[in-house]
Short mmCIF file of C-alpha atoms and ligand atoms in Angstrom, two decimals:
data_model
loop_
_atom_site.label_atom_id
_atom_site.label_comp_id
_atom_site.label_asym_id
_atom_site.label_seq_id
_atom_site.Cartn_x
_atom_site.Cartn_y
_atom_site.Cartn_z
CA UNK A 635 2.72 -226.98 47.62
CA UNK A 636 0.23 -226.10 45.18
CA UNK A 637 -2.25 -225.57 48.01
CA UNK A 638 -0.70 -222.44 48.82
CA UNK A 639 -0.29 -220.74 45.96
CA UNK A 640 0.45 -216.97 46.63
CA UNK A 641 -2.11 -214.11 45.34
CA UNK A 642 -1.75 -210.76 43.62
CA UNK A 643 -4.25 -208.02 44.20
CA UNK A 644 -5.86 -207.07 41.31
CA UNK A 645 -4.65 -203.23 41.59
CA UNK A 646 -1.14 -204.95 41.35
CA UNK A 647 -2.13 -207.16 38.27
CA UNK A 648 -3.74 -203.96 36.81
CA UNK A 649 -0.27 -201.90 37.51
CA UNK A 650 1.40 -204.56 35.22
CA UNK A 651 0.30 -202.49 31.97
CA UNK A 652 2.73 -200.13 32.71
CA UNK A 653 5.38 -202.08 33.74
CA UNK A 654 7.96 -203.81 31.82
CA UNK A 655 8.55 -207.51 31.52
CA UNK A 656 12.05 -207.74 33.70
CA UNK A 657 9.53 -205.94 36.71
CA UNK A 658 6.23 -207.48 36.24
CA UNK A 659 8.80 -211.41 36.64
CA UNK A 660 10.11 -209.79 39.89
CA UNK A 661 6.95 -208.57 41.37
CA UNK A 662 5.53 -212.51 40.43
CA UNK A 663 8.82 -214.34 41.38
CA UNK A 664 8.81 -212.36 44.85
CA UNK A 665 5.62 -213.74 45.52
CA UNK A 666 6.83 -217.40 45.90
CA UNK A 667 10.58 -216.81 47.41
CA UNK A 668 9.50 -213.82 49.59
CA UNK A 669 12.88 -212.71 51.09
CA UNK A 670 15.20 -215.55 50.72
CA UNK A 671 16.94 -213.74 47.35
CA UNK A 672 17.27 -210.13 47.47
CA UNK A 673 15.17 -207.95 44.97
CA UNK A 674 18.86 -206.73 43.83
CA UNK A 675 20.13 -210.46 43.39
CA UNK A 676 16.56 -211.55 41.61
CA UNK A 677 16.82 -208.63 39.53
CA UNK A 678 19.95 -209.73 38.04
CA UNK A 679 19.21 -213.51 37.85
CA UNK A 680 16.09 -212.30 35.59
CA UNK A 681 17.75 -209.92 33.34
CA UNK A 682 20.40 -212.16 32.75
CA UNK A 683 18.35 -215.49 32.22
CA UNK A 684 15.32 -214.09 30.20
CA UNK A 685 17.60 -211.38 28.13
CA UNK A 686 15.38 -211.77 25.16
CA UNK A 687 11.87 -210.55 23.44
CA UNK A 688 8.33 -211.99 23.69
CA UNK A 689 6.94 -210.62 20.78
CA UNK A 690 3.06 -210.45 20.64
CA UNK A 691 0.97 -209.88 17.63
CA UNK A 692 -2.69 -209.21 16.95
CA UNK A 693 -3.17 -211.78 13.74
CA UNK A 694 -6.80 -211.63 13.21
CA UNK A 695 -9.76 -209.96 14.90
CA UNK A 696 -9.40 -210.35 18.77
CA UNK A 697 -6.56 -213.29 18.43
CA UNK A 698 -2.90 -212.86 19.18
CA UNK A 699 -0.01 -214.88 19.10
CA UNK A 700 2.58 -214.63 21.97
CA UNK A 701 6.10 -215.78 20.68
CA UNK A 702 8.14 -217.92 23.09
CA UNK A 703 10.75 -219.09 20.82
CA UNK A 704 13.18 -216.55 21.03
CA UNK A 705 15.32 -217.55 23.92
CA UNK A 706 19.18 -219.17 22.84
CA UNK A 707 17.36 -222.77 21.64
CA UNK A 708 14.08 -221.37 20.15
CA UNK A 709 11.90 -223.21 22.39
CA UNK A 710 9.93 -222.16 25.16
CA UNK A 711 11.73 -224.18 27.61
CA UNK A 712 14.28 -222.03 27.64
CA UNK A 713 12.19 -220.06 30.03
CA UNK A 714 12.14 -222.26 32.81
CA UNK A 715 15.56 -223.90 32.32
CA UNK A 716 17.44 -220.41 32.32
CA UNK A 717 15.71 -219.35 35.23
CA UNK A 718 16.12 -222.82 37.11
CA UNK A 719 19.99 -222.79 36.51
CA UNK A 720 20.50 -219.39 37.95
CA UNK A 721 18.21 -220.12 40.98
CA UNK A 722 20.06 -223.39 41.55
CA UNK A 723 23.72 -221.89 41.05
CA UNK A 724 22.97 -218.93 43.24
CA UNK A 725 21.95 -221.42 46.51
CA UNK A 726 24.49 -223.62 46.00
CA UNK A 727 27.08 -220.62 46.12
CA UNK A 728 25.66 -219.72 49.32
CA UNK A 729 25.37 -223.34 50.82
CA UNK A 730 29.31 -224.11 48.86
CA UNK A 731 27.25 -227.21 47.37
CA UNK A 732 27.99 -228.91 44.02
CA UNK A 733 25.13 -231.08 42.27
CA UNK A 734 24.52 -233.07 39.38
CA UNK A 735 21.64 -232.55 36.76
CA UNK A 736 20.72 -235.91 35.36
CA UNK A 737 17.94 -235.63 32.69
CA UNK A 738 16.61 -237.71 29.82
CA UNK A 739 15.23 -235.55 27.20
CA UNK A 740 13.12 -236.16 23.80
CA UNK A 741 14.48 -233.34 22.02
CA UNK A 742 13.71 -229.98 23.07
CA UNK A 743 14.52 -229.99 26.99
CA UNK A 744 18.10 -231.85 26.80
CA UNK A 745 19.07 -228.41 24.86
CA UNK A 746 17.55 -225.74 26.60
CA UNK A 747 18.50 -227.76 30.03
CA UNK A 748 22.04 -227.95 28.24
CA UNK A 749 22.69 -224.37 27.14
CA UNK A 750 21.41 -223.13 30.12
CA UNK A 751 23.35 -224.66 32.71
CA UNK A 752 26.77 -224.50 30.62
CA UNK A 753 29.78 -223.27 32.29
CA UNK A 754 28.12 -223.25 35.56
CA UNK A 755 30.80 -223.75 38.19
CA UNK A 756 28.86 -225.89 40.85
CA UNK A 757 26.65 -227.70 38.47
CA UNK A 758 27.45 -230.91 36.01
CA UNK A 759 24.91 -231.74 33.39
CA UNK A 760 24.43 -235.17 31.93
CA UNK A 761 21.95 -235.55 29.40
CA UNK A 762 20.79 -238.74 27.73
CA UNK A 763 18.85 -238.78 24.60
CA UNK A 764 17.58 -241.29 21.98
CA UNK A 765 20.45 -241.37 19.32
CA UNK A 766 18.16 -242.10 16.62
CA UNK A 767 15.04 -240.25 17.35
CA UNK A 768 16.52 -236.27 17.43
CA UNK A 769 17.35 -233.83 14.95
CA UNK A 770 20.78 -233.37 14.20
CA UNK A 771 20.19 -229.47 15.42
CA UNK A 772 18.60 -230.67 18.60
CA UNK A 773 21.56 -232.95 19.39
CA UNK A 774 23.96 -229.98 18.34
CA UNK A 775 22.50 -228.02 21.47
CA UNK A 776 23.94 -230.62 23.58
CA UNK A 777 26.99 -232.23 21.98
CA UNK A 778 28.89 -228.98 21.04
CA UNK A 779 29.25 -227.59 24.18
CA UNK A 780 31.59 -229.65 26.32
CA UNK A 781 33.33 -228.41 29.36
CA UNK A 782 30.23 -229.33 32.46
CA UNK A 783 28.12 -230.63 29.87
CA UNK A 784 27.86 -234.41 28.85
CA UNK A 785 25.73 -235.65 26.58
CA UNK A 786 24.97 -239.29 26.16
CA UNK A 787 23.32 -240.80 22.96
CA UNK A 788 21.70 -243.98 23.79
CA UNK A 789 20.30 -246.52 21.30
CA UNK A 790 16.70 -246.73 22.28
CA UNK A 791 13.24 -244.21 22.97
CA UNK A 792 13.32 -241.34 25.29
CA UNK A 793 11.42 -243.90 27.79
CA UNK A 794 14.83 -245.79 27.79
CA UNK A 795 16.66 -242.79 28.52
CA UNK A 796 14.07 -241.86 31.22
CA UNK A 797 14.42 -245.31 32.85
CA UNK A 798 18.25 -245.40 32.94
CA UNK A 799 17.90 -241.92 34.84
CA UNK A 800 15.27 -243.28 37.02
CA UNK A 801 17.28 -245.99 37.98
CA UNK A 802 20.52 -244.00 38.91
CA UNK A 803 18.28 -241.84 41.06
CA UNK A 804 17.10 -244.71 43.31
CA UNK A 805 20.66 -246.19 43.16
CA UNK A 806 22.27 -246.29 46.74
CA UNK A 807 25.76 -246.33 45.62
CA UNK A 808 25.18 -243.22 43.84
CA UNK A 809 24.06 -241.63 46.78
CA UNK A 810 27.47 -239.85 47.07
CA UNK A 811 27.03 -237.93 43.58
CA UNK A 812 24.64 -235.22 44.41
CA UNK A 813 22.33 -235.88 42.13
CA UNK A 814 19.27 -233.57 40.78
CA UNK A 815 16.82 -233.52 38.38
CA UNK A 816 15.44 -230.59 35.87
CA UNK A 817 12.59 -232.31 34.84
CA UNK A 818 9.16 -230.17 34.10
CA UNK A 819 7.50 -230.91 37.36
CA UNK A 820 10.77 -229.10 39.01
CA UNK A 821 9.01 -226.21 40.48
CA UNK A 822 11.77 -224.03 39.53
CA UNK A 823 10.62 -224.32 35.84
CA UNK A 824 7.21 -223.80 36.48
CA UNK A 825 7.19 -220.60 38.28
CA UNK A 826 8.88 -218.79 35.04
CA UNK A 827 6.39 -220.34 33.00
CA UNK A 828 3.77 -218.02 34.92
CA UNK A 829 5.64 -214.98 33.56
CA UNK A 830 4.54 -214.44 30.16
CA UNK A 831 1.03 -215.24 30.54
CA UNK A 832 1.11 -212.16 32.80
CA UNK A 833 3.20 -210.34 30.70
CA UNK A 834 1.10 -211.11 27.67
CA UNK A 835 -2.24 -210.38 29.42
CA UNK A 836 -0.72 -207.29 30.55
CA UNK A 837 -0.56 -205.91 26.93
CA UNK A 838 -3.87 -206.44 25.81
CA UNK A 839 -6.16 -205.95 28.32
CA UNK A 840 -7.66 -202.53 28.40
CA UNK A 841 -11.04 -202.57 30.30
CA UNK A 842 -11.78 -203.25 33.78
CA UNK A 843 -12.75 -206.80 34.43
CA UNK A 844 -11.59 -208.02 31.17
CA UNK A 845 -10.80 -211.54 30.63
CA UNK A 846 -8.22 -213.36 28.14
CA UNK A 847 -8.76 -217.23 26.69
CA UNK A 848 -5.16 -218.38 26.19
CA UNK A 849 -4.57 -221.63 24.20
CA UNK A 850 -1.60 -223.45 24.99
CA UNK A 851 0.23 -226.37 22.56
CA UNK A 852 0.35 -229.05 25.70
CA UNK A 853 2.71 -232.00 25.86
CA UNK A 854 3.76 -232.66 29.38
CA UNK A 855 1.63 -229.80 30.36
CA UNK A 856 3.92 -227.82 32.58
CA UNK A 857 3.54 -224.60 30.16
CA UNK A 858 -0.42 -224.99 30.91
CA UNK A 859 0.41 -225.70 34.54
CA UNK A 860 2.08 -222.33 34.81
CA UNK A 861 -0.91 -220.81 33.56
CA UNK A 862 -3.21 -222.66 36.03
CA UNK A 863 -1.09 -221.08 38.74
CA UNK A 864 -1.09 -217.60 37.00
CA UNK A 865 -4.96 -217.94 37.34
CA UNK A 866 -4.93 -218.81 40.72
CA UNK A 867 -2.55 -215.90 41.60
CA UNK A 868 -5.19 -213.66 40.39
CA UNK A 869 -5.16 -213.46 36.66
CA UNK A 870 -7.96 -212.94 34.92
CA UNK A 871 -8.35 -215.75 32.71
CA UNK A 872 -11.47 -216.62 31.10
CA UNK A 873 -10.43 -220.40 29.58
CA UNK A 874 -7.49 -222.37 28.97
CA UNK A 875 -7.48 -224.21 25.69
CA UNK A 876 -4.98 -226.99 25.91
CA UNK A 877 -4.22 -228.20 22.49
CA UNK A 878 -2.73 -231.40 21.99
CA UNK A 879 -1.60 -233.60 19.35
CA UNK A 880 -3.16 -237.02 18.38
CA UNK A 881 -1.89 -237.95 21.89
CA UNK A 882 -5.19 -237.24 23.38
CA UNK A 883 -5.68 -238.86 26.70
CA UNK A 884 -6.12 -235.33 28.37
CA UNK A 885 -9.32 -234.20 26.29
CA UNK A 886 -10.78 -237.72 26.74
CA UNK A 887 -10.44 -237.73 30.16
CA UNK A 888 -11.88 -234.17 30.48
CA UNK A 889 -14.92 -235.53 28.30
CA UNK A 890 -15.59 -238.99 30.10
CA UNK A 891 -13.70 -238.90 33.59
CA UNK A 892 -12.01 -241.93 32.60
CA UNK A 893 -8.09 -241.47 32.31
CA UNK A 894 -6.33 -243.52 30.02
CA UNK A 895 -2.83 -242.69 29.05
CA UNK A 896 -1.35 -243.41 25.32
CA UNK A 897 1.10 -246.12 25.15
CA UNK A 898 3.14 -246.34 23.33
CA UNK A 899 2.79 -242.24 22.59
CA UNK A 900 1.60 -241.66 18.98
CA UNK A 901 4.91 -239.88 16.72
CA UNK A 902 3.22 -236.61 15.42
CA UNK A 903 4.98 -233.81 13.56
CA UNK A 904 4.33 -231.63 16.68
CA UNK A 905 7.48 -233.64 18.14
CA UNK A 906 7.82 -231.96 21.65
CA UNK A 907 4.15 -232.74 22.34
CA UNK A 908 4.42 -236.68 21.75
CA UNK A 909 3.49 -237.48 25.57
CA UNK A 910 1.19 -240.28 26.38
CA UNK A 911 0.95 -239.64 30.03
CA UNK A 912 2.06 -236.47 30.99
CA UNK A 913 3.95 -235.88 34.24
CA UNK A 914 2.46 -232.57 35.18
CA UNK A 915 -0.91 -234.02 34.68
CA UNK A 916 -0.20 -234.85 38.80
CA UNK A 917 0.15 -230.70 39.54
CA UNK A 918 -2.83 -230.41 37.67
CA UNK A 919 -5.18 -232.62 39.59
CA UNK A 920 -3.55 -231.40 42.80
CA UNK A 921 -4.62 -227.86 42.06
CA UNK A 922 -8.06 -229.30 41.56
CA UNK A 923 -8.20 -231.17 44.54
CA UNK A 924 -7.31 -234.58 42.95
CA UNK A 925 -4.45 -237.52 42.68
CA UNK A 926 -3.01 -239.51 40.10
CA UNK A 927 0.19 -241.58 40.23
CA UNK A 928 3.03 -242.04 38.00
CA UNK A 929 1.54 -245.22 36.37
CA UNK A 930 -1.65 -243.10 35.87
CA UNK A 931 -4.04 -244.88 38.12
CA UNK A 932 -6.61 -242.11 39.69
CA UNK A 933 -6.77 -242.23 43.38
CA UNK A 934 -8.72 -239.22 43.98
CA UNK A 935 -11.06 -237.63 41.19
CA UNK A 936 -10.07 -234.03 40.94
CA UNK A 937 -13.34 -231.28 40.83
CA UNK A 938 -14.47 -231.97 37.29
CA UNK A 939 -16.73 -229.13 37.50
CA UNK A 940 -14.21 -226.75 38.00
CA UNK A 941 -11.47 -228.22 35.98
CA UNK A 942 -13.98 -228.03 32.92
CA UNK A 943 -15.00 -224.66 33.65
CA UNK A 944 -11.10 -223.67 33.26
CA UNK A 945 -10.17 -225.63 30.50
CA UNK A 946 -11.68 -227.08 27.53
CA UNK A 947 -8.99 -229.17 25.29
CA UNK A 948 -8.79 -230.54 21.81
CA UNK A 949 -6.82 -233.23 20.08
CA UNK A 950 -5.42 -231.61 16.61
CA UNK A 951 -4.45 -234.59 13.91
CA UNK A 952 -1.51 -233.89 11.82
CA UNK A 953 -3.72 -233.81 8.81
CA UNK A 954 -5.32 -230.82 10.87
CA UNK A 955 -2.19 -229.17 11.68
CA UNK A 956 -0.74 -229.53 8.37
CA UNK A 957 -3.60 -227.76 6.87
CA UNK A 958 -3.13 -224.95 9.93
CA UNK A 959 0.49 -224.07 8.46
CA UNK A 960 -0.84 -224.01 5.00
CA UNK A 961 -3.84 -221.76 5.53
CA UNK A 962 -2.07 -219.88 8.08
CA UNK A 963 0.21 -218.72 5.65
CA UNK A 964 -2.15 -218.03 2.73
CA UNK A 965 -4.49 -215.74 5.19
CA UNK A 966 -1.63 -214.19 7.09
CA UNK A 967 1.65 -214.78 5.12
CA UNK A 968 2.78 -215.29 8.24
CA UNK A 969 4.57 -218.75 8.99
CA UNK A 970 3.51 -220.88 12.17
CA UNK A 971 5.35 -224.17 13.24
CA UNK A 972 3.98 -227.26 13.89
CA UNK A 973 3.44 -226.90 17.54
CA UNK A 974 2.19 -223.57 17.43
CA UNK A 975 -0.04 -224.83 14.53
CA UNK A 976 -1.79 -227.19 16.83
CA UNK A 977 -2.48 -224.34 19.62
CA UNK A 978 -3.89 -222.66 16.70
CA UNK A 979 -6.24 -224.94 15.29
CA UNK A 980 -7.58 -225.49 18.62
CA UNK A 981 -8.41 -222.18 19.16
CA UNK A 982 -10.07 -222.26 15.78
CA UNK A 983 -12.13 -225.23 17.51
CA UNK A 984 -13.08 -222.81 20.22
CA UNK A 985 -14.07 -220.09 18.25
CA UNK A 986 -16.37 -222.11 16.39
CA UNK A 987 -17.71 -223.94 19.39
CA UNK A 988 -18.16 -220.72 21.49
CA UNK A 989 -19.26 -217.78 18.95
CA UNK A 990 -20.69 -216.12 22.10
CA UNK A 991 -17.16 -215.41 23.34
CA UNK A 992 -15.83 -214.07 19.96
CA UNK A 993 -15.73 -210.53 21.81
CA UNK A 994 -13.19 -212.11 24.40
CA UNK A 995 -9.27 -211.70 23.37
CA UNK A 996 -6.97 -214.64 22.67
CA UNK A 997 -3.36 -215.51 22.95
CA UNK A 998 -2.08 -218.17 21.42
CA UNK A 999 1.56 -219.35 22.39
CA UNK A 1000 3.74 -220.33 19.50
CA UNK A 1001 6.49 -222.33 21.28
CA UNK A 1002 8.95 -223.16 19.15
CA UNK A 1003 10.98 -221.63 16.10
CA UNK A 1004 9.75 -222.79 12.23
CA UNK A 1005 13.53 -223.23 11.48
CA UNK A 1006 14.08 -226.17 13.81
CA UNK A 1007 11.43 -227.70 11.36
CA UNK A 1008 12.44 -226.79 7.92
CA UNK A 1009 11.48 -230.03 6.22
CA UNK A 1010 7.82 -230.17 7.27
CA UNK A 1011 7.48 -226.16 6.28
CA UNK A 1012 9.44 -226.13 2.82
CA UNK A 1013 7.17 -229.34 1.89
CA UNK A 1014 3.89 -227.80 3.05
CA UNK A 1015 4.45 -223.77 1.92
CA UNK A 1016 7.69 -224.16 -0.10
CA UNK A 1017 9.40 -221.61 1.89
CA UNK A 1018 12.40 -222.17 3.74
CA UNK A 1019 12.11 -220.60 7.20
CA UNK A 1020 14.93 -218.19 8.30
CA UNK A 1021 17.01 -219.38 11.28
CA UNK A 1022 18.05 -217.27 13.94
CA UNK A 1023 21.40 -216.25 14.83
CA UNK A 1024 21.73 -218.47 17.98
CA UNK A 1025 20.74 -221.44 16.14
CA UNK A 1026 23.29 -220.90 13.08
CA UNK A 1027 26.12 -220.63 15.54
CA UNK A 1028 25.08 -223.94 17.21
CA UNK A 1029 24.82 -225.63 13.63
CA UNK A 1030 28.28 -224.52 13.11
CA UNK A 1031 29.74 -225.73 15.80
CA UNK A 1032 32.02 -229.10 16.04
CA UNK A 1033 30.53 -231.85 17.95
CA UNK A 1034 32.14 -233.88 20.83
CA UNK A 1035 32.40 -237.27 20.68
CA UNK A 1036 29.81 -239.48 22.51
CA UNK A 1037 31.88 -239.92 25.96
CA UNK A 1038 30.73 -243.50 26.39
CA UNK A 1039 28.88 -246.03 24.60
CA UNK A 1040 25.92 -247.15 26.76
CA UNK A 1041 23.92 -250.21 25.96
CA UNK A 1042 22.20 -250.91 29.59
CA UNK A 1043 22.46 -249.51 33.45
CA UNK A 1044 25.88 -250.95 34.14
CA UNK A 1045 27.53 -249.20 31.33
CA UNK A 1046 25.78 -245.86 32.80
CA UNK A 1047 26.62 -246.05 36.34
CA UNK A 1048 30.11 -247.02 35.26
CA UNK A 1049 30.29 -243.85 33.59
CA UNK A 1050 28.86 -241.49 36.37
CA UNK A 1051 31.27 -243.60 38.79
CA UNK A 1052 34.15 -242.63 36.57
CA UNK A 1053 32.97 -238.96 36.06
CA UNK A 1054 32.41 -238.40 39.80
CA UNK A 1055 35.13 -240.47 41.47
CA UNK A 1056 36.83 -237.33 43.33
C1 PLP B 1066 7.71 -229.10 25.53
C2 PLP B 1066 7.27 -228.29 24.23
C3 PLP B 1066 5.93 -227.95 24.27
C4 PLP B 1066 5.09 -228.97 25.27
O1 PLP B 1066 5.15 -227.63 26.50
P1 PLP B 1066 4.83 -228.95 27.69
O2 PLP B 1066 4.76 -227.85 28.93
O3 PLP B 1066 5.40 -230.40 27.74
O4 PLP B 1066 3.25 -229.19 27.68
C5 PLP B 1066 5.33 -227.67 23.23
N1 PLP B 1066 6.21 -226.92 21.99
C6 PLP B 1066 7.55 -227.03 22.18
C7 PLP B 1066 8.37 -226.74 21.14
C8 PLP B 1066 8.44 -227.69 23.07
O5 PLP B 1066 9.38 -228.00 23.45
#
């Protein structure tokens, strides 16, 4: 599918400079979906789904930060989840069908998906989360909704939730339930994740043929994949900096050509990036002519020369992440949270290693709001980060009790069958 990425002309991309975010978004999305959604309907979907700001701020010299944390769950996952929800609902309406989204979450995805699909009449949502491994706020983003959203706390790790979901998808006795996933390799989530690349680039380019560097905090590599697609569509991107935490399987692969997943994944403070074998790596390999399977075995090597030309990747330790949060506050009087700090630290590595590119502007993505990590921020800089209104509302809401205690697959299956018996 990715071999047929559509392209935009240079003139179109240059014209983005004079357009607002929704208009750019519509131009880009229409390239993918042609006329299967009318422009008017798409406009409605975009305005409704992406109804929040995307601030871009110059921090120092040529280095900017683009804030992707202004959606209702304060994580960049709102972009993909909210667009996917509305596009799905649109097509289900046309086909007169209903579906059930079944998804496992390590924290942020479940909240973004639950909030995005809340009250959609043709879609039920079942989210599984590791009961003792997510924050209270992350849990509340799923458990305070009710209606069409069921959130099931599982005693175990993310991998256990994932296993239950995968087993359900393969179970023939559940085939009457129209199950669908909303995970990050879903194309409906990737396309919206190209939009802020086009938008942020258009705000800072002011010369013809000017290129931009992006530093992307990476876990499952969906964000980076969105960027690579944007580049393939024609966006003038000089380099991607793929910034990972101590789960360093990707930078090691780039350097050595040998891929070894990190198993079990390492727990770092940038917890949405604790991924030891990113599922979107399959997409990235595909974009560069390679093939890798779910287990992490490479069947065909991607074009390493091209891959290294486009992407440089750095692994940032927790220690350096914390140091970055402290120094960032000292120097700029602004708070950066752990995921953004990994991106910013990787950018500093790049600037030190490639001083000849210092005149090329860079954009680092801040992917979450600091108030989601109050403990770390308070410990490091002794400031309580202000919570956005949308999170305050969630924090104060009562939770629905866990709908069923689930200890194994048969419990889970029983829940699904009961829930969907009619
Ligand atoms: C999911 C997430 C990431 C990682 O994004 P990927 O697309 O999985 O690489 C980074 N930061 C935050 C806050 C996230 O929720």
